[in-house]
Amino acid sequence: MGIMAAWLKGFAPFAAMVMVECLDIVSTTMSKAAMTKGINHFAFVVYTNALATIIFLPIFICHSHRKKTPTPLTFSLLSKFFLLSFVGITLVQNCAFAGISYSSPTLESALSSLAPAFTFILAVFFKMEKLDLKNRKGMMKVMGTVLSIAGALIITIYKGPAILPPLLHSGQNTYSTNSVSMILGATNNWIFGGLIIVVGSLCFSIWNIGQAAILERYPSEITILFYYFFFGTIQCALLTLIVGEGSSVWALTPNIELISVLYSGIFGSVVPFSVITWCIKKKGPVFTAMFQPLGIAIAAFISSIFLGEALYIGSVIGAVLIVIGFYGVIWSQSVEGKDETHGVVDGLQSVSPLTPLLES
């Protein structure tokens, strides 16, 4: 009995992270379906984060009454939460959902695996990560980063022939009506969507750096998450009012649009953040990062079944390169000694380049 309990306890983080990847891909797939039906992606981000804020509000209140906050909530600290929300929600989420609206969840999942490569580049630039090309670990980091970026370029620029045709379409009229203009338009949308997602991945890397530095100085995850969702909702609402075309952008029909908002708010925001935080405490951030490429395969499978999207050879080749590069960077980080200064990719525990701002 004791051996079985220990085995289940050790297996739980693995099952939890697989669950998180599945929930995340289902969320992006449902959001794609909702945006196809007509929901505005800016309003979609507002609704999902507003729901997450409402869910976290009673948790935040109970937490505040039970435990004293580690540091008083000063204007300076709230400003840092505001900036964290701006990068992590206003930029990252809007780029992600805009990219999905122009491309597909499979592309978003593949290009999101660029975040570790971008993080490594930022870490080297800000001298948070040592780059020694004379040893195997340094070479592996560089090669992994180059492979990831090359894979992203292939996925974005080259689609190639479909190796898995759309499952929900007969395909009889695929090339028979206005094929040239339709193909050119779809290709342009695919490239534009990919570029937006790449920008979102870069912003996510910047957000990781800032989040780690704030957590190091204010170790209250619930408080940070509440203000993260709260400020993000306000920022995205203002953005939607500015870029939206009248009140029609707020329209929300009680079909896949409403279901997608409810699902993404609960299972695309609240649950994943809670589970990932728990897994990081149990196994560390490298463990949670290793499951990210799993989303590529899940996204391709779910998008093909539920959205009827074809799987292209360019996506497969690019995804393979990204995964190889991703694990190359992660491996080089994991073999470094625990006594060395950890880089951002291996847990984001070192001093951030935003330290002067965070200590203000």
mmCIF file of C-alpha atoms in Angstrom, residues 36-333:
data_model
loop_
_atom_site.group_PDB
_atom_site.id
_atom_site.type_symbol
_atom_site.label_atom_id
_atom_site.label_comp_id
_atom_site.label_asym_id
_atom_site.label_seq_id
_atom_site.Cartn_x
_atom_site.Cartn_y
_atom_site.Cartn_z
ATOM 1 C CA THR A 36 -14.910 31.565 -36.694
ATOM 2 C CA LYS A 37 -18.504 32.064 -35.539
ATOM 3 C CA GLY A 38 -17.840 35.787 -35.194
ATOM 4 C CA ILE A 39 -16.722 36.644 -31.653
ATOM 5 C CA ASN A 40 -14.168 39.445 -31.525
ATOM 6 C CA HIS A 41 -10.827 38.146 -30.226
ATOM 7 C CA PHE A 42 -10.200 41.316 -28.188
ATOM 8 C CA ALA A 43 -13.550 40.930 -26.436
ATOM 9 C CA PHE A 44 -12.844 37.224 -25.977
ATOM 10 C CA VAL A 45 -9.691 38.028 -23.954
ATOM 11 C CA VAL A 46 -11.667 40.515 -21.831
ATOM 12 C CA TYR A 47 -14.416 38.001 -21.050
ATOM 13 C CA THR A 48 -12.062 35.142 -20.126
ATOM 14 C CA ASN A 49 -9.914 37.270 -17.828
ATOM 15 C CA ALA A 50 -12.963 38.901 -16.239
ATOM 16 C CA LEU A 51 -14.266 35.422 -15.416
ATOM 17 C CA ALA A 52 -10.869 34.427 -13.994
ATOM 18 C CA THR A 53 -10.876 37.588 -11.849
ATOM 19 C CA ILE A 54 -14.342 36.801 -10.485
ATOM 20 C CA ILE A 55 -13.281 33.246 -9.636
ATOM 21 C CA PHE A 56 -10.091 34.414 -7.906
ATOM 22 C CA LEU A 57 -11.805 37.208 -5.945
ATOM 23 C CA PRO A 58 -13.213 35.050 -3.092
ATOM 24 C CA ILE A 59 -9.975 33.021 -2.998
ATOM 25 C CA PHE A 60 -7.985 36.255 -2.724
ATOM 26 C CA ILE A 61 -10.264 37.612 0.037
ATOM 27 C CA CYS A 62 -10.044 34.389 2.085
ATOM 28 C CA HIS A 63 -6.283 34.261 1.591
ATOM 29 C CA SER A 64 -5.895 37.885 2.708
ATOM 30 C CA HIS A 65 -7.872 37.248 5.906
ATOM 31 C CA ARG A 66 -6.056 34.032 6.797
ATOM 32 C CA LYS A 67 -2.511 35.086 6.062
ATOM 33 C CA LYS A 68 -0.708 38.350 6.301
ATOM 34 C CA THR A 69 0.706 39.562 3.016
ATOM 35 C CA PRO A 70 4.531 39.269 2.879
ATOM 36 C CA THR A 71 4.862 42.927 1.887
ATOM 37 C CA PRO A 72 2.372 45.816 2.056
ATOM 38 C CA LEU A 73 0.667 46.492 -1.246
ATOM 39 C CA THR A 74 2.330 49.778 -2.128
ATOM 40 C CA PHE A 75 1.771 51.818 -5.269
ATOM 41 C CA SER A 76 5.167 50.672 -6.551
ATOM 42 C CA LEU A 77 4.228 46.994 -6.125
ATOM 43 C CA LEU A 78 0.828 47.467 -7.751
ATOM 44 C CA SER A 79 2.576 49.192 -10.660
ATOM 45 C CA LYS A 80 4.714 46.091 -11.137
ATOM 46 C CA PHE A 81 1.598 43.902 -11.131
ATOM 47 C CA PHE A 82 0.115 46.277 -13.724
ATOM 48 C CA LEU A 83 3.171 45.922 -15.986
ATOM 49 C CA LEU A 84 3.101 42.148 -15.520
ATOM 50 C CA SER A 85 -0.521 42.098 -16.678
ATOM 51 C CA PHE A 86 0.266 44.362 -19.624
ATOM 52 C CA VAL A 87 2.944 42.016 -20.946
ATOM 53 C CA GLY A 88 1.393 38.674 -19.932
ATOM 54 C CA ILE A 89 -2.242 39.331 -20.849
ATOM 55 C CA THR A 90 -2.650 42.461 -22.964
ATOM 56 C CA LEU A 91 0.259 41.589 -25.252
ATOM 57 C CA VAL A 92 0.696 37.811 -24.988
ATOM 58 C CA GLN A 93 -2.951 36.742 -24.998
ATOM 59 C CA ASN A 94 -4.100 39.213 -27.630
ATOM 60 C CA CYS A 95 -1.201 38.208 -29.889
ATOM 61 C CA ALA A 96 -1.968 34.529 -29.323
ATOM 62 C CA PHE A 97 -5.694 34.761 -30.055
ATOM 63 C CA ALA A 98 -5.168 37.142 -32.973
ATOM 64 C CA GLY A 99 -2.636 34.696 -34.393
ATOM 65 C CA ILE A 100 -5.050 31.793 -33.930
ATOM 66 C CA SER A 101 -7.819 33.729 -35.711
ATOM 67 C CA TYR A 102 -5.531 34.113 -38.749
ATOM 68 C CA SER A 103 -3.956 30.635 -38.639
ATOM 69 C CA SER A 104 -4.680 27.599 -36.452
ATOM 70 C CA PRO A 105 -4.242 26.194 -32.923
ATOM 71 C CA THR A 106 -1.591 23.815 -34.287
ATOM 72 C CA LEU A 107 0.547 26.735 -35.473
ATOM 73 C CA GLU A 108 0.054 28.560 -32.175
ATOM 74 C CA SER A 109 1.089 25.513 -30.167
ATOM 75 C CA ALA A 110 4.181 24.917 -32.314
ATOM 76 C CA LEU A 111 5.384 28.524 -32.281
ATOM 77 C CA SER A 112 4.724 28.910 -28.542
ATOM 78 C CA SER A 113 7.565 26.429 -28.025
ATOM 79 C CA LEU A 114 9.871 29.228 -29.186
ATOM 80 C CA ALA A 115 9.544 30.857 -25.757
ATOM 81 C CA PRO A 116 12.497 28.936 -24.205
ATOM 82 C CA ALA A 117 14.735 29.912 -27.138
ATOM 83 C CA PHE A 118 13.735 33.566 -26.836
ATOM 84 C CA THR A 119 14.239 33.407 -23.084
ATOM 85 C CA PHE A 120 17.731 32.008 -23.555
ATOM 86 C CA ILE A 121 18.627 34.782 -26.026
ATOM 87 C CA LEU A 122 17.350 37.430 -23.616
ATOM 88 C CA ALA A 123 19.248 35.812 -20.754
ATOM 89 C CA VAL A 124 22.512 35.894 -22.716
ATOM 90 C CA PHE A 125 21.875 39.477 -23.807
ATOM 91 C CA PHE A 126 21.298 40.641 -20.230
ATOM 92 C CA LYS A 127 24.239 38.526 -18.972
ATOM 93 C CA MET A 128 21.960 36.341 -16.904
ATOM 94 C CA GLU A 129 23.172 33.242 -18.748
ATOM 95 C CA LYS A 130 26.768 32.286 -19.437
ATOM 96 C CA LEU A 131 27.480 31.262 -23.015
ATOM 97 C CA ASP A 132 30.589 29.125 -23.389
ATOM 98 C CA LEU A 133 30.948 27.775 -26.929
ATOM 99 C CA LYS A 134 33.969 25.670 -25.909
ATOM 100 C CA ASN A 135 31.932 23.084 -24.003
ATOM 101 C CA ARG A 136 29.127 20.759 -25.047
ATOM 102 C CA LYS A 137 26.426 22.496 -23.019
ATOM 103 C CA GLY A 138 27.117 25.874 -24.608
ATOM 104 C CA MET A 139 27.097 24.431 -28.122
ATOM 105 C CA MET A 140 23.866 22.553 -27.393
ATOM 106 C CA LYS A 141 22.166 25.757 -26.223
ATOM 107 C CA VAL A 142 23.141 27.609 -29.395
ATOM 108 C CA MET A 143 22.212 24.724 -31.689
ATOM 109 C CA GLY A 144 18.896 24.222 -29.899
ATOM 110 C CA THR A 145 18.050 27.904 -30.195
ATOM 111 C CA VAL A 146 18.935 28.005 -33.903
ATOM 112 C CA LEU A 147 16.912 24.831 -34.603
ATOM 113 C CA SER A 148 13.868 26.234 -32.789
ATOM 114 C CA ILE A 149 13.964 29.481 -34.743
ATOM 115 C CA ALA A 150 14.536 27.609 -38.024
ATOM 116 C CA GLY A 151 11.547 25.371 -37.274
ATOM 117 C CA ALA A 152 9.382 28.396 -36.571
ATOM 118 C CA LEU A 153 10.375 29.977 -39.883
ATOM 119 C CA ILE A 154 9.538 26.774 -41.764
ATOM 120 C CA ILE A 155 6.105 26.483 -40.134
ATOM 121 C CA THR A 156 5.318 30.141 -40.781
ATOM 122 C CA ILE A 157 6.568 30.461 -44.376
ATOM 123 C CA TYR A 158 6.179 26.945 -45.814
ATOM 124 C CA LYS A 159 2.995 24.879 -45.641
ATOM 125 C CA GLY A 160 3.655 22.253 -48.312
ATOM 126 C CA PRO A 161 1.249 19.483 -49.238
ATOM 127 C CA ALA A 162 -1.308 18.198 -46.765
ATOM 128 C CA ILE A 163 -0.330 14.857 -45.231
ATOM 129 C CA LEU A 164 -3.591 14.632 -43.259
ATOM 130 C CA PRO A 165 -6.549 16.039 -45.230
ATOM 131 C CA PRO A 166 -9.388 17.908 -43.505
ATOM 132 C CA LEU A 167 -11.615 15.370 -41.766
ATOM 133 C CA LEU A 168 -14.760 17.505 -41.777
ATOM 134 C CA HIS A 169 -14.684 18.548 -45.423
ATOM 135 C CA SER A 170 -15.176 16.445 -48.504
ATOM 136 C CA GLY A 171 -12.474 18.291 -50.372
ATOM 137 C CA GLN A 172 -14.279 18.031 -53.743
ATOM 138 C CA ASN A 173 -14.289 21.766 -54.365
ATOM 139 C CA THR A 174 -11.076 22.628 -52.577
ATOM 140 C CA TYR A 175 -9.224 23.751 -55.706
ATOM 141 C CA SER A 176 -12.116 24.281 -58.108
ATOM 142 C CA THR A 177 -13.384 27.749 -57.192
ATOM 143 C CA ASN A 178 -11.121 30.762 -57.403
ATOM 144 C CA SER A 179 -8.239 28.626 -56.209
ATOM 145 C CA VAL A 180 -5.404 31.049 -56.892
ATOM 146 C CA SER A 181 -6.849 33.991 -54.957
ATOM 147 C CA MET A 182 -8.095 31.762 -52.132
ATOM 148 C CA ILE A 183 -4.732 30.029 -51.717
ATOM 149 C CA LEU A 184 -2.816 33.315 -51.794
ATOM 150 C CA GLY A 185 -5.176 34.825 -49.216
ATOM 151 C CA ALA A 186 -4.919 31.800 -46.933
ATOM 152 C CA THR A 187 -1.114 31.812 -47.217
ATOM 153 C CA ASN A 188 -0.912 35.496 -46.340
ATOM 154 C CA ASN A 189 -3.168 34.958 -43.326
ATOM 155 C CA TRP A 190 -1.050 31.980 -42.241
ATOM 156 C CA ILE A 191 2.188 33.991 -42.400
ATOM 157 C CA PHE A 192 0.660 37.039 -40.699
ATOM 158 C CA GLY A 193 -0.849 34.870 -37.961
ATOM 159 C CA GLY A 194 2.490 33.126 -37.446
ATOM 160 C CA LEU A 195 4.340 36.419 -37.092
ATOM 161 C CA ILE A 196 1.831 37.641 -34.497
ATOM 162 C CA ILE A 197 2.253 34.413 -32.518
ATOM 163 C CA VAL A 198 6.047 34.767 -32.628
ATOM 164 C CA VAL A 199 5.715 38.288 -31.176
ATOM 165 C CA GLY A 200 3.496 36.821 -28.455
ATOM 166 C CA SER A 201 6.116 34.175 -27.653
ATOM 167 C CA LEU A 202 8.765 36.867 -27.305
ATOM 168 C CA CYS A 203 6.493 38.841 -24.967
ATOM 169 C CA PHE A 204 5.868 35.645 -22.970
ATOM 170 C CA SER A 205 9.624 35.271 -22.436
ATOM 171 C CA ILE A 206 9.834 38.845 -21.181
ATOM 172 C CA TRP A 207 6.865 38.173 -18.904
ATOM 173 C CA ASN A 208 8.615 35.098 -17.483
ATOM 174 C CA ILE A 209 11.605 37.195 -16.486
ATOM 175 C CA GLY A 210 9.482 39.830 -14.777
ATOM 176 C CA GLN A 211 7.248 37.284 -13.072
ATOM 177 C CA ALA A 212 10.172 35.381 -11.574
ATOM 178 C CA ALA A 213 11.714 38.558 -10.199
ATOM 179 C CA ILE A 214 8.420 39.679 -8.640
ATOM 180 C CA LEU A 215 7.754 36.248 -7.131
ATOM 181 C CA GLU A 216 11.206 36.280 -5.582
ATOM 182 C CA ARG A 217 10.431 39.520 -3.753
ATOM 183 C CA TYR A 218 6.695 38.979 -3.182
ATOM 184 C CA PRO A 219 6.063 35.221 -2.693
ATOM 185 C CA SER A 220 2.256 35.327 -2.625
ATOM 186 C CA GLU A 221 1.030 33.578 -5.758
ATOM 187 C CA ILE A 222 -2.685 34.099 -5.078
ATOM 188 C CA THR A 223 -2.297 37.863 -4.628
ATOM 189 C CA ILE A 224 -0.192 38.151 -7.781
ATOM 190 C CA LEU A 225 -2.624 36.055 -9.826
ATOM 191 C CA PHE A 226 -5.650 38.057 -8.680
ATOM 192 C CA TYR A 227 -4.129 41.404 -9.613
ATOM 193 C CA TYR A 228 -2.694 39.842 -12.755
ATOM 194 C CA PHE A 229 -6.177 38.916 -14.002
ATOM 195 C CA PHE A 230 -7.790 42.086 -12.596
ATOM 196 C CA PHE A 231 -5.415 44.555 -14.256
ATOM 197 C CA GLY A 232 -5.373 42.476 -17.434
ATOM 198 C CA THR A 233 -9.166 42.679 -17.671
ATOM 199 C CA ILE A 234 -9.145 46.468 -17.298
ATOM 200 C CA GLN A 235 -6.347 46.933 -19.846
ATOM 201 C CA CYS A 236 -7.944 44.635 -22.431
ATOM 202 C CA ALA A 237 -11.356 46.277 -21.939
ATOM 203 C CA LEU A 238 -9.829 49.682 -22.681
ATOM 204 C CA LEU A 239 -7.981 48.247 -25.689
ATOM 205 C CA THR A 240 -11.208 46.737 -27.029
ATOM 206 C CA LEU A 241 -13.010 50.072 -26.638
ATOM 207 C CA ILE A 242 -10.235 51.812 -28.596
ATOM 208 C CA VAL A 243 -9.799 49.340 -31.466
ATOM 209 C CA GLY A 244 -13.326 47.920 -31.520
ATOM 210 C CA GLU A 245 -15.940 49.077 -33.981
ATOM 211 C CA GLY A 246 -18.869 50.034 -31.814
ATOM 212 C CA SER A 247 -20.841 47.951 -29.359
ATOM 213 C CA SER A 248 -21.107 45.018 -31.774
ATOM 214 C CA VAL A 249 -17.660 43.756 -30.720
ATOM 215 C CA TRP A 250 -19.108 42.855 -27.307
ATOM 216 C CA ALA A 251 -21.762 40.575 -28.796
ATOM 217 C CA LEU A 252 -21.755 37.134 -27.199
ATOM 218 C CA THR A 253 -24.195 34.536 -28.453
ATOM 219 C CA PRO A 254 -25.264 31.587 -26.267
ATOM 220 C CA ASN A 255 -23.616 28.929 -28.414
ATOM 221 C CA ILE A 256 -19.988 27.939 -28.943
ATOM 222 C CA GLU A 257 -18.960 31.551 -28.176
ATOM 223 C CA LEU A 258 -20.352 31.508 -24.620
ATOM 224 C CA ILE A 259 -19.169 27.945 -24.026
ATOM 225 C CA SER A 260 -15.676 28.866 -25.225
ATOM 226 C CA VAL A 261 -15.504 31.905 -22.921
ATOM 227 C CA LEU A 262 -16.608 29.866 -19.896
ATOM 228 C CA TYR A 263 -14.207 27.041 -20.703
ATOM 229 C CA SER A 264 -11.227 29.329 -21.390
ATOM 230 C CA GLY A 265 -11.835 31.384 -18.252
ATOM 231 C CA ILE A 266 -11.955 28.323 -15.990
ATOM 232 C CA PHE A 267 -9.909 25.618 -17.719
ATOM 233 C CA GLY A 268 -7.713 27.882 -19.828
ATOM 234 C CA SER A 269 -6.687 30.316 -17.079
ATOM 235 C CA VAL A 270 -7.598 29.459 -13.492
ATOM 236 C CA VAL A 271 -6.959 25.694 -13.473
ATOM 237 C CA PRO A 272 -3.697 25.690 -15.517
ATOM 238 C CA PHE A 273 -2.140 28.479 -13.449
ATOM 239 C CA SER A 274 -2.972 26.656 -10.217
ATOM 240 C CA VAL A 275 -1.731 23.265 -11.443
ATOM 241 C CA ILE A 276 1.491 24.635 -12.946
ATOM 242 C CA THR A 277 2.278 26.475 -9.703
ATOM 243 C CA TRP A 278 1.780 23.231 -7.763
ATOM 244 C CA CYS A 279 3.963 21.244 -10.197
ATOM 245 C CA ILE A 280 6.737 23.835 -10.025
ATOM 246 C CA LYS A 281 6.781 23.471 -6.226
ATOM 247 C CA LYS A 282 6.872 19.676 -6.536
ATOM 248 C CA LYS A 283 9.200 19.135 -9.477
ATOM 249 C CA GLY A 284 10.615 22.499 -10.494
ATOM 250 C CA PRO A 285 10.097 24.714 -13.564
ATOM 251 C CA VAL A 286 12.228 22.566 -15.897
ATOM 252 C CA PHE A 287 9.786 19.708 -15.351
ATOM 253 C CA THR A 288 6.780 21.826 -16.341
ATOM 254 C CA ALA A 289 8.551 23.297 -19.377
ATOM 255 C CA MET A 290 9.371 19.830 -20.760
ATOM 256 C CA PHE A 291 5.684 19.174 -21.467
ATOM 257 C CA GLN A 292 5.198 22.193 -23.735
ATOM 258 C CA PRO A 293 6.059 20.464 -27.044
ATOM 259 C CA LEU A 294 3.484 17.783 -26.208
ATOM 260 C CA GLY A 295 0.887 20.396 -27.103
ATOM 261 C CA ILE A 296 1.942 20.355 -30.759
ATOM 262 C CA ALA A 297 0.775 16.770 -31.287
ATOM 263 C CA ILE A 298 -2.383 17.313 -29.235
ATOM 264 C CA ALA A 299 -3.222 20.495 -31.183
ATOM 265 C CA ALA A 300 -2.738 18.807 -34.562
ATOM 266 C CA PHE A 301 -4.998 15.912 -33.533
ATOM 267 C CA ILE A 302 -7.780 18.042 -32.009
ATOM 268 C CA SER A 303 -7.720 20.679 -34.793
ATOM 269 C CA SER A 304 -7.987 17.984 -37.446
ATOM 270 C CA ILE A 305 -10.957 16.313 -35.758
ATOM 271 C CA PHE A 306 -12.987 19.255 -34.435
ATOM 272 C CA LEU A 307 -12.029 22.078 -36.836
ATOM 273 C CA GLY A 308 -11.495 19.963 -39.931
ATOM 274 C CA GLU A 309 -8.058 21.474 -40.525
ATOM 275 C CA ALA A 310 -5.484 19.765 -42.709
ATOM 276 C CA LEU A 311 -2.053 18.868 -41.325
ATOM 277 C CA TYR A 312 0.712 20.114 -43.631
ATOM 278 C CA ILE A 313 4.201 18.724 -44.161
ATOM 279 C CA GLY A 314 5.715 22.127 -43.334
ATOM 280 C CA SER A 315 4.051 22.073 -39.909
ATOM 281 C CA VAL A 316 5.415 18.589 -39.195
ATOM 282 C CA ILE A 317 8.995 19.417 -40.260
ATOM 283 C CA GLY A 318 9.010 22.714 -38.385
ATOM 284 C CA ALA A 319 7.472 21.166 -35.264
ATOM 285 C CA VAL A 320 10.099 18.407 -35.206
ATOM 286 C CA LEU A 321 12.902 20.986 -35.412
ATOM 287 C CA ILE A 322 11.330 23.098 -32.664
ATOM 288 C CA VAL A 323 10.940 20.089 -30.370
ATOM 289 C CA ILE A 324 14.540 18.953 -30.955
ATOM 290 C CA GLY A 325 15.834 22.454 -30.349
ATOM 291 C CA PHE A 326 13.599 22.892 -27.313
ATOM 292 C CA TYR A 327 14.834 19.743 -25.616
ATOM 293 C CA GLY A 328 18.423 20.602 -26.567
ATOM 294 C CA VAL A 329 18.204 23.867 -24.622
ATOM 295 C CA ILE A 330 16.363 22.222 -21.720
ATOM 296 C CA TRP A 331 18.894 19.357 -21.563
ATOM 297 C CA SER A 332 21.849 21.724 -21.476
ATOM 298 C CA GLN A 333 20.191 23.619 -18.641
#
